[in-house]
XYZ file of C-alpha atoms in Angstrom:
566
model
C -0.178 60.886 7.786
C 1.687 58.562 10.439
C 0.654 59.312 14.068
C 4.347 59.073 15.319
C 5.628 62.033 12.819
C 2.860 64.090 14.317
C 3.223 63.341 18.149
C 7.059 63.688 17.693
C 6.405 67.099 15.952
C 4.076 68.625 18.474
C 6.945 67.241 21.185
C 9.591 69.508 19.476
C 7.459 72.729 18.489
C 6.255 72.354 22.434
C 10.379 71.843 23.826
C 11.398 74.682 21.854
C 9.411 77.250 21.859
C 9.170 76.629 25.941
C 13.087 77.463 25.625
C 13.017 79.773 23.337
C 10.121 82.126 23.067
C 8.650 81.513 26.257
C 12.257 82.575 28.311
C 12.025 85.600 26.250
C 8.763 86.767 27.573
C 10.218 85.832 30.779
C 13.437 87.666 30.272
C 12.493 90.849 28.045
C 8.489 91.446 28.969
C 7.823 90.138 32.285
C 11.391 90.763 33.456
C 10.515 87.828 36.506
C 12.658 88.355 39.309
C 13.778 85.812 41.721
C 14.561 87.894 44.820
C 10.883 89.933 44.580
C 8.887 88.477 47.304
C 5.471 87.192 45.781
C 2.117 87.499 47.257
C 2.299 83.903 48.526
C 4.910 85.200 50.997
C 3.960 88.731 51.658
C 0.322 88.304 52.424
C 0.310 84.473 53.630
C -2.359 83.806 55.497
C -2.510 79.641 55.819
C -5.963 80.106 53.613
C -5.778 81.349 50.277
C -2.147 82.356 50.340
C 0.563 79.400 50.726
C 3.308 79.333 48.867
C 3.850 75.638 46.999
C 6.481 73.275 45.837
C 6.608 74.515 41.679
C 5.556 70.861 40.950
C 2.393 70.912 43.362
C 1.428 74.273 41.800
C 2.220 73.022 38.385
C -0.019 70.315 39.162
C -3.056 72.189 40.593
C -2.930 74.938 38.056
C -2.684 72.783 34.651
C -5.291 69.839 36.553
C -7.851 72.998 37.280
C -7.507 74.504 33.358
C -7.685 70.961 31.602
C -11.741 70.084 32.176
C -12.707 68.514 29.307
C -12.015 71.212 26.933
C -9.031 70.194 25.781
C -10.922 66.715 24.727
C -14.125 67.978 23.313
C -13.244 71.039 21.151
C -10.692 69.443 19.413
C -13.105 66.480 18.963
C -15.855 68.120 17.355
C -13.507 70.040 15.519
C -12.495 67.091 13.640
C -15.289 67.874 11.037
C -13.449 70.395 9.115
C -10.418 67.611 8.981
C -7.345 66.819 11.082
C -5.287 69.538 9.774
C -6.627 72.477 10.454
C -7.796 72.002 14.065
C -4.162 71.103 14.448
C -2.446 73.859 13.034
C -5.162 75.998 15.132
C -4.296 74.282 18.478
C -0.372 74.417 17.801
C -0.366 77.874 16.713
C -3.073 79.213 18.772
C -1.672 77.751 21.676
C 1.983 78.903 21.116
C 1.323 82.627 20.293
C -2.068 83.522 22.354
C -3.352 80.583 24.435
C 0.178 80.182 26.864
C 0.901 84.174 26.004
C -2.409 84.925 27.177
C -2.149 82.241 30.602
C 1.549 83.188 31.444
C 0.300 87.269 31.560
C -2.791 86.431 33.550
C -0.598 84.740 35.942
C 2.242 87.378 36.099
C 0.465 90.558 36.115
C -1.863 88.924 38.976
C 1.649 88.675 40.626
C 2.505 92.018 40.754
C -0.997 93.469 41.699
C -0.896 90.879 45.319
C -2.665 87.947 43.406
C -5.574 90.053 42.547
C -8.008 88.420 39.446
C -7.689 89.839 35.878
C -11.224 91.572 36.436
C -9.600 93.738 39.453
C -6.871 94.292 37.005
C -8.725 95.539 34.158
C -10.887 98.339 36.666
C -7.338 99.123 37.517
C -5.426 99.750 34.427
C -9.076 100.780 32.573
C -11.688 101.915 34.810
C -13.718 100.625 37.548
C -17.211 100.308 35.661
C -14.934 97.773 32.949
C -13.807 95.992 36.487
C -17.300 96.041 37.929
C -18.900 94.159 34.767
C -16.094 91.536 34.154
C -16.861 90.711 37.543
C -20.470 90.108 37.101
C -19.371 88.094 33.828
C -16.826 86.311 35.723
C -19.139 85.135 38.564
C -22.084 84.077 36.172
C -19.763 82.246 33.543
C -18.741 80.545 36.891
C -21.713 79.484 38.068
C -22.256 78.143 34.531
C -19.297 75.918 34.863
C -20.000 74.214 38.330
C -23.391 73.263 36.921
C -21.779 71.511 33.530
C -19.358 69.758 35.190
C -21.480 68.883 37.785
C -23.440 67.100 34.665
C -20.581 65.824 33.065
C -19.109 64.462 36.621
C -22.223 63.107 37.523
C -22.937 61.164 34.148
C -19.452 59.747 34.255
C -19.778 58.125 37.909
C -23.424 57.233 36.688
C -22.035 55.421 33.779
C -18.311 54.354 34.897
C -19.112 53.740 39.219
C -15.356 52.436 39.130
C -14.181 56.261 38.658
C -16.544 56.918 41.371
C -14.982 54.673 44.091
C -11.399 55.818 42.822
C -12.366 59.492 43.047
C -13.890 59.918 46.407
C -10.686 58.012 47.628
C -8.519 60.197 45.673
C -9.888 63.281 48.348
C -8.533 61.091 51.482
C -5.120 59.921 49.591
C -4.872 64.083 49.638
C -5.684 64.958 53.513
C -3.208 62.800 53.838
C -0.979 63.874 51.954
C -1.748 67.466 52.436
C -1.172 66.783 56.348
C 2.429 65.045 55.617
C 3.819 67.619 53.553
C 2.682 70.543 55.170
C 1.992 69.176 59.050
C 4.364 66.582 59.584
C 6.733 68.456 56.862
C 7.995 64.975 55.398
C 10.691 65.550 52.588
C 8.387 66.011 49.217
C 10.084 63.105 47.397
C 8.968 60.584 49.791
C 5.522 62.337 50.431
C 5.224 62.155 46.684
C 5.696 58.326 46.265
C 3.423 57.654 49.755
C 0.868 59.485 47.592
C 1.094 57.948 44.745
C 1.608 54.075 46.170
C -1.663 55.406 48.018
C -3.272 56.827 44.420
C -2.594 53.068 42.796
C -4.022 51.766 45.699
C -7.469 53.683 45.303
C -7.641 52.806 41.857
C -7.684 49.315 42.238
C -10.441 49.337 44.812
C -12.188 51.669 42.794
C -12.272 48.673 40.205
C -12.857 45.670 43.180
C -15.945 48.107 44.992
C -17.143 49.875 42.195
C -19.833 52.480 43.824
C -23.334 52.731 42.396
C -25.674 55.570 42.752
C -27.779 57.582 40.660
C -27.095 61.414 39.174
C -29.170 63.455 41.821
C -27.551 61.611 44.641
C -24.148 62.705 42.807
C -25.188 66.265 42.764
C -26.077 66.155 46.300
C -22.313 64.653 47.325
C -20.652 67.334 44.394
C -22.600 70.074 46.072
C -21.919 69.586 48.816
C -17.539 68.599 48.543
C -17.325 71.785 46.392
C -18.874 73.278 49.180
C -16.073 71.945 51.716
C -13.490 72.357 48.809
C -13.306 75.978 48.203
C -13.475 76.936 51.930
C -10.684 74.966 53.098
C -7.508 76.332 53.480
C -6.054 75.275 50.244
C -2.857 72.936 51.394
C -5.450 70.535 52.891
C -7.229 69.385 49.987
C -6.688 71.217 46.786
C -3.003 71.647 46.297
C -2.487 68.076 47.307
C -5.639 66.585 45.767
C -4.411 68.191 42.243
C -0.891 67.688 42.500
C -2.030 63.921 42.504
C -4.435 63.969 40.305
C -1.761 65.705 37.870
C -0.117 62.195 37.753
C -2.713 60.307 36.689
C -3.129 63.038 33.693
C 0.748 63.278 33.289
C 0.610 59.037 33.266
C -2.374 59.527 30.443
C -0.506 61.963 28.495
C 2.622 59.737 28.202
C 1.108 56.379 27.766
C -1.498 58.180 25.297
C 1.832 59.981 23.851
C 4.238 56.795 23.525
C 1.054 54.633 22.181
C 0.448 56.546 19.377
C 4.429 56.786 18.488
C 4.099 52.994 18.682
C 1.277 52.133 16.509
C 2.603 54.813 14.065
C 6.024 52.610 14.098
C 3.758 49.693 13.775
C 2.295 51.031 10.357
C -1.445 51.027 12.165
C -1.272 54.483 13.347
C -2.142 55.881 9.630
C -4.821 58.645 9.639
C -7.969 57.373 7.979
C -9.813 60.608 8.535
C -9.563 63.289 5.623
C -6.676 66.056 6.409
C -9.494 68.603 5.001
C -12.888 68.892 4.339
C -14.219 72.222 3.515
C -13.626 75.556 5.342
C -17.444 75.476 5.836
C -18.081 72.667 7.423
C -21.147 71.675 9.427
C -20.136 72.244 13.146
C -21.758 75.017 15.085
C -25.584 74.034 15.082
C -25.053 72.219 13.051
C -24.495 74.709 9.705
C -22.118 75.579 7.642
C -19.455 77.245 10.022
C -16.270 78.905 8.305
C -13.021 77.344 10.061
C -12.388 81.416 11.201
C -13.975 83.352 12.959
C -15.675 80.260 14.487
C -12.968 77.854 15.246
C -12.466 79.612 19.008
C -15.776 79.042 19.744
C -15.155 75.485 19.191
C -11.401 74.792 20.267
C -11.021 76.335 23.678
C -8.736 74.905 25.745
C -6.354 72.948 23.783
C -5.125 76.211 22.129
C -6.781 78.924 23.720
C -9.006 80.007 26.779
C -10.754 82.821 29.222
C -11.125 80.413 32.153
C -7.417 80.173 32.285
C -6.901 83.828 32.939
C -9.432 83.293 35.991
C -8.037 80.283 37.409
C -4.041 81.927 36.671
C -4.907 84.952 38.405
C -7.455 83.518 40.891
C -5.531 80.645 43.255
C -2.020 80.045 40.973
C -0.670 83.708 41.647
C -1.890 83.344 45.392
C 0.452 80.074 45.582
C 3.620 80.786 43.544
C 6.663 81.208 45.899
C 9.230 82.582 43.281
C 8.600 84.626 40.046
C 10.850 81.988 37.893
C 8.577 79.728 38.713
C 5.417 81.529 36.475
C 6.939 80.170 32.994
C 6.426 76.270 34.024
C 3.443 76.679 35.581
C 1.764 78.765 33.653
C 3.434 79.103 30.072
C 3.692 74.982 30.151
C 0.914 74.346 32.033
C -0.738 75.924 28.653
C 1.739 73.677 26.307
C 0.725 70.867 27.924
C -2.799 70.940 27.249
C -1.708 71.414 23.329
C -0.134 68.089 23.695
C -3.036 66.921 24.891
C -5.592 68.286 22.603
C -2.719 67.057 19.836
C -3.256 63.146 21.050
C -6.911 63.686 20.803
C -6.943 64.734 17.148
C -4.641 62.396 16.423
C -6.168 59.454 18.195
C -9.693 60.251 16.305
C -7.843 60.690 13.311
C -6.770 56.838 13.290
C -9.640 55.394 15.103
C -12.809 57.875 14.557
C -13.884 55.604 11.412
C -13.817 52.335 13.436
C -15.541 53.795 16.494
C -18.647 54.954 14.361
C -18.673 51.653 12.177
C -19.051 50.103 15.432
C -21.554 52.027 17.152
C -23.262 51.648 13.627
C -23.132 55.719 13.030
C -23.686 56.961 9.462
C -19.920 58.822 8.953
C -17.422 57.807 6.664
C -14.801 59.638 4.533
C -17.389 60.625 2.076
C -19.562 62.682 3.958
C -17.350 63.344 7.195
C -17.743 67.243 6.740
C -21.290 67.025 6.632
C -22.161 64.837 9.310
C -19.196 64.304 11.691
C -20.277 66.820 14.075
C -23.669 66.499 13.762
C -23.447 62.552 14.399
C -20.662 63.385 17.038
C -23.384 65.576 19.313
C -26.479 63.888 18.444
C -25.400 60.324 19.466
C -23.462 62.518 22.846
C -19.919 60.941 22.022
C -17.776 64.688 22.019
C -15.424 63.120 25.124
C -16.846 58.857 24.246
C -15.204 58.849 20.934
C -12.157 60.034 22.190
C -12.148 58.022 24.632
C -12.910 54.763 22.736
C -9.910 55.691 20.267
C -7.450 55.995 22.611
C -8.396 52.962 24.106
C -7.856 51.097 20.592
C -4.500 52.947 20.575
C -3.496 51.375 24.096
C -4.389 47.688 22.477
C -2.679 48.114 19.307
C 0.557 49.218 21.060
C 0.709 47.836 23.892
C -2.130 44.938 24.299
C -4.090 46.957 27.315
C -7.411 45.644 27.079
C -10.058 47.835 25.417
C -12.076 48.212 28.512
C -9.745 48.572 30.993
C -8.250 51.307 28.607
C -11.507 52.714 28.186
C -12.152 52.776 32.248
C -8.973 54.675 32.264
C -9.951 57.032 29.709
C -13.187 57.870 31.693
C -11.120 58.376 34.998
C -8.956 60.376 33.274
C -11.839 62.776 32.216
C -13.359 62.887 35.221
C -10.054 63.718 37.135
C -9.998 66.525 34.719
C -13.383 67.215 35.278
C -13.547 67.304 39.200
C -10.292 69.794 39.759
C -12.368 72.284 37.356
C -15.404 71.929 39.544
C -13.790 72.992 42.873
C -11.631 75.113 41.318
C -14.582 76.840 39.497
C -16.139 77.536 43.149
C -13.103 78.524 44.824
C -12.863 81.182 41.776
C -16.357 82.234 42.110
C -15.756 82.475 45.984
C -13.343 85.225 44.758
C -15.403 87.007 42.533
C -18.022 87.144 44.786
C -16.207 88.616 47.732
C -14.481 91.163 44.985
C -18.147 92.421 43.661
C -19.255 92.615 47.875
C -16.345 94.758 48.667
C -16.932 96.924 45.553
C -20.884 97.807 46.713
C -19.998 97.608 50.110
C -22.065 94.436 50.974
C -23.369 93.497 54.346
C -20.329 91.288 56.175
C -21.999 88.223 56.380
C -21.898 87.838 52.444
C -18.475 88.647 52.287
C -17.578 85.570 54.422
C -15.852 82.253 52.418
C -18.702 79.695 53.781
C -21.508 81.967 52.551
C -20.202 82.730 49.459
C -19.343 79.185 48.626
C -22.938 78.212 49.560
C -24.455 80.623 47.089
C -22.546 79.861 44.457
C -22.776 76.147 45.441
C -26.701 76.357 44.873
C -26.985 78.433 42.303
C -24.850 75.533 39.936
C -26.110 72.698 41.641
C -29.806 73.891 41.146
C -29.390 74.463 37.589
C -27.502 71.178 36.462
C -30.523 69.454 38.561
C -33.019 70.877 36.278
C -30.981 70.643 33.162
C -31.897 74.690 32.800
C -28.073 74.744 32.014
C -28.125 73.433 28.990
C -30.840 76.226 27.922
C -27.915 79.008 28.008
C -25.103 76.532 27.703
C -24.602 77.189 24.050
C -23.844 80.799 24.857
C -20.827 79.632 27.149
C -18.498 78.955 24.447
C -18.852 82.501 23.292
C -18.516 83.935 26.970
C -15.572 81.925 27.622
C -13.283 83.176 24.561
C -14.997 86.532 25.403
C -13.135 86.253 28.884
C -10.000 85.516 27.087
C -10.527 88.364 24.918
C -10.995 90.821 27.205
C -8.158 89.227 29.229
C -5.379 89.091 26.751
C -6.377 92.794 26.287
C -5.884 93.636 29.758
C -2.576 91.989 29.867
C -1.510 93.815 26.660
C -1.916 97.179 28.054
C 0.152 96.060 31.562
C 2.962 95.288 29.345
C 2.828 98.118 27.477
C 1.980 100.824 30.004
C 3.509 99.252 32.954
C 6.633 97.069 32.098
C 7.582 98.834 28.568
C 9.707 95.825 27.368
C 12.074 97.173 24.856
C 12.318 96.971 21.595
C 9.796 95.099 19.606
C 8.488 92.718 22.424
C 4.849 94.677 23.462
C 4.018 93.726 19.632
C 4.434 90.453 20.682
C 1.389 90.643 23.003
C -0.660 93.453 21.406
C -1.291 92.233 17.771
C -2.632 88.851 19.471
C -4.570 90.833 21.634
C -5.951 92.458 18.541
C -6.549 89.444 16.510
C -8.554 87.543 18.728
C -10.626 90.323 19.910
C -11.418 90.874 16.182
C -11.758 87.136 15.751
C -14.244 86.464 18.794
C -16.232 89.723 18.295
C -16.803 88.758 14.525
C -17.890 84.916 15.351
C -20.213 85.933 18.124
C -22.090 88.291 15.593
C -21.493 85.402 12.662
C -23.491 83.489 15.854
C -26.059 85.647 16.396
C -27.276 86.261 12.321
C -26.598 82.586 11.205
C -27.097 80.142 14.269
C -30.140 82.811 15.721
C -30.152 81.192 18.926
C -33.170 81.522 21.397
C -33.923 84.265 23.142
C -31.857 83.773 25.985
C -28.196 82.802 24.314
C -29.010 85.483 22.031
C -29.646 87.866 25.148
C -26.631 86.318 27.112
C -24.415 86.809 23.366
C -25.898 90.494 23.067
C -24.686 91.338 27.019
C -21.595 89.841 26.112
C -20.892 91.810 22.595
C -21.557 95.045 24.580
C -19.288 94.405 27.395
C -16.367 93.697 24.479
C -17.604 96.962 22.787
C -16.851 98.720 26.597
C -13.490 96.828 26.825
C -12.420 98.001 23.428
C -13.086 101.533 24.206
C -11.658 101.613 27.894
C -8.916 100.152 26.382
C -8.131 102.886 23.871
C -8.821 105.439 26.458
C -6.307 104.414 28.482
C -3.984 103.335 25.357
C -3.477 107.251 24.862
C -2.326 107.496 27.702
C 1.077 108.247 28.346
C 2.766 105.626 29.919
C 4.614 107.461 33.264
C 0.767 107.994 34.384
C 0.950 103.952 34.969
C 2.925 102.957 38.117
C 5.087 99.686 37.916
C 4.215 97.197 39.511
């Protein structure tokens, strides 16, 4: 296969179903309404509640959902063969992942920007809202301590993306201050912050900054600290609106690169299409491609940290309802594309990168022991990262380590908005489970809850105790999304009864993955056996879904004029 037919393919499947299914579920199930005043405007507050520019929002929302899931499930993925993690992350991502983002977004909309959990206690009952809370807030903490890992490791190893990213927060004040303060017009605040953006970059490669991985949790503890307290226009919308251009830059020199070399004749896939369906991924064992390919591919094609992050600071920040599809139907297609350049990056370059690093894979045995090479030699986002800088010196003569520097900042911008995103969310769900037990004041306030949360993830990635449960975190995550897309299927149904056909559109998703997850977290649990505390974390997590499912049948009898619109 030539890398240019696939990029060009994913390109037009992206394009039109954005115009064509997508503005249906605008038009016929959302029914988005430009003159309906959205909680940015009705309950603005300067805080938590500003309306944006779409772009900005765009920005934040798909820099805060891209992490470096979109990288490394598609990655390790790669040992069941190109093919089928692409066909997953196309049509995954098409018919649940963006369904199941846009939803999130929109019904968070019309409830005054409250999260999913809130949502699901409304439409369900409280004790379903109560424990998606708790499962919210742990999976969160969770989060800020792996990319506080991740982050750390990556200025550890590449101090260049260190330098460039702590300048990256000042390039924002000041931005945030000119667009909102001074109220400069957007185009010109836009190239200011960009000009500035270049600017940091190259110092970050002149004054590279050297440190060592607990003095990097220290400075991440305390930023997210900082980050998820401020008023949002001051650092976060600006800092990820910025940071969205260095991903949109990596996207489309990653995208045109691999259209090149595939014009070239390099860019021909050396890795097998397919291996077996039971390849050796999860743990290592035999894994069937379904129901265990969500647990591997999250982001790329679908993901429950999406519904938190749509329904957590995007729906407090949308000014007008038309602008939901962009952000959060293409903020979803545009991680596809991404994951889409990964696969098809490793699939011309994996081969090289392990004959170089002297790693035992080739075509032979590449079901057997890609993924198990892939996570014991700790390359899931290095060997993406080393074949896309290959791709950027076949096609256009970038150097390999300047492309691989790039690669790394790229990640770590990724990397960074989910970390103070990831606070800000559990700042939410924090102050949500206080006001439900009627919690003493104090705790309900933004600093405190930010602090909590802020120790809680820093303490465990200092100890490495993450990486104990970690393994359970794929499972909770597509859990979230689960119990999510579930949610959102019973809003459309009960509460904005599209006509015709269109509910099915959401529901029989909503069905599949539940079935799919449920059955590969007990495929987990008999064949992987995990310790005792993934298996206790899977367990909690199976019996919350089995609550869902019934709350969620309960109120399907229901007849629909009991629901209010909203």
């Amino acid at each position: 296969m030539n890398s240019a037919v696939i990029i060009l393919i994913a390109a037009a499947i992206y394009v039109g179903m954005y115009m064509a299914y997508g503005r249906k579920l605008q038009s016929k199930v959302v029914k988005a309404d430009p003159n309906r005043p959205t909680p940015a405007h009705k309950l603005y507050d300067g805080v938590d509640y500003v309306p944006a520019h779409p772009m900005v929002l765009y920005g934040h929302h798909f820099a805060s959902i891209a992490g470096a899931g979109p990288i490394v499930g598609p990655a390790v993925a790669m040992a069941w063969g190109w093919l089928p993690g692409l066909l997953w992350v196309w049509f995954g991502n098409v018919f649940i992942g963006a369904v199941h983002d846009y939803l999130a977004l929109m019904s968070s909309v019309r409830y005054d920007g409250k999260s999913i959990q809130w949502i699901a206690g409304k439409l369900m009952s409280k004790r379903t809202s109560m424990a998606f809370e708790l499962y919210v807030w742990f999976a969160l903490v969770l989060v800020i301590a792996a990319f506080a890992a991740v982050i750390s490791g990556i200025f550890v190893g590449t101090p260049e993306a260190a330098t460039a990213s702590l300048l990256f927060l000042v390039v924002a004040v000041i931005l945030g201050y000119l667009l909102y303060k001074v109220q400069i017009d957007f185009k010109v605040g836009t190239i200011i912050g960009i000009v500035l953006l270049i600017i940091a970059i190259w110092i970050g490669f002149q004054f590279p900054i050297v440190a060592s991985k607990q003095t990097w949790y220290i400075v991440l503890g305390l930023y997210i600290i900082v980050a998820s307290s401020l008023p949002v226009w001051i650092l976060l919308q600006p800092r990820d609106y910025l940071n969205a251009y260095i991903l949109w830059f990596g996207l489309i020199l990653g995208g045109l690169a691999f259209i090149v070399v595939g014009l070239k004749g390099v860019g021909t896939f050396t890795a097998p299409a397919f291996t077996t369906w039971s390849a050796n991924v999860v743990g290592g064992k035999p894994s069937p491609f379904w129901p265990t390919i969500p647990l591997v591919i999250a982001c790329g094609a679908l993901s429950g940290f999406h519904s938190i992050v749509g329904s957590g600071t995007t729906s407090k920040q949308l000014d007008n309802e038309l602008h939901g599809l962009m952000v959060g139907y293409g903020g979803m297609f545009t991680e596809g594309f991404l994951s889409t350049i990964v696969i098809a990056s490793i699939a011309i370059y994996g081969l090289q990168v392990f004959q170089t690093m002297n790693i035992p894979v080739d075509v032979n045995n590449w079901g057997q022991q890609y993924a198990i090479q892939v996570v014991k030699n700790g390359i899931k986002v290095g060997i993406f990262s080393k074949s896309y800088a290959y791709g950027l010196e076949d096609a256009f003569g970038i150097p390999f380590k300047t492309g691989a520097v790039f690669a790394s900042l790229w990640v770590s911008a990724f990397a960074l908005t989910t970390l103070d995103t990831a606070t800000r969310l559990g700042r939410f769900a924090w102050q949500e489970i206080m006001e439900m037990v009627h919690g003493p004041e104090i705790l309900k306030n933004k600093w405190i809850a930010s602090i909590i949360l802020a120790i809680f993830g820093i303490y465990m990635a200092w100890g490495g105790s993450w990486l104990i449960i970690w393994p359970a975190f794929s499972g909770m995550n597509q859990m979230l999304a689960s119990i999510a897309m579930m949610t959102a299927s019973l809003w459309v149904a009960k509460v904005q009864r599209p006509e015709g056909a269109w509910k099915w559109a959401v529901v029989i998703p909503a069905l599949f993955l539940w079935i799919t997850v449920t059955a590969a977290l007990v495929w987990f649990l008999v064949v992987i056996k995990p310790g005792f505390w993934v298996s206790l974390i899977t367990i909690v997590g199976l019996l919350l879904n089995l609550l869902l499912v019934v709350d969620w049948y309960a109120a399907w009898k229901k007849p629909a004029e009991e629901y209010a619109t909203a």
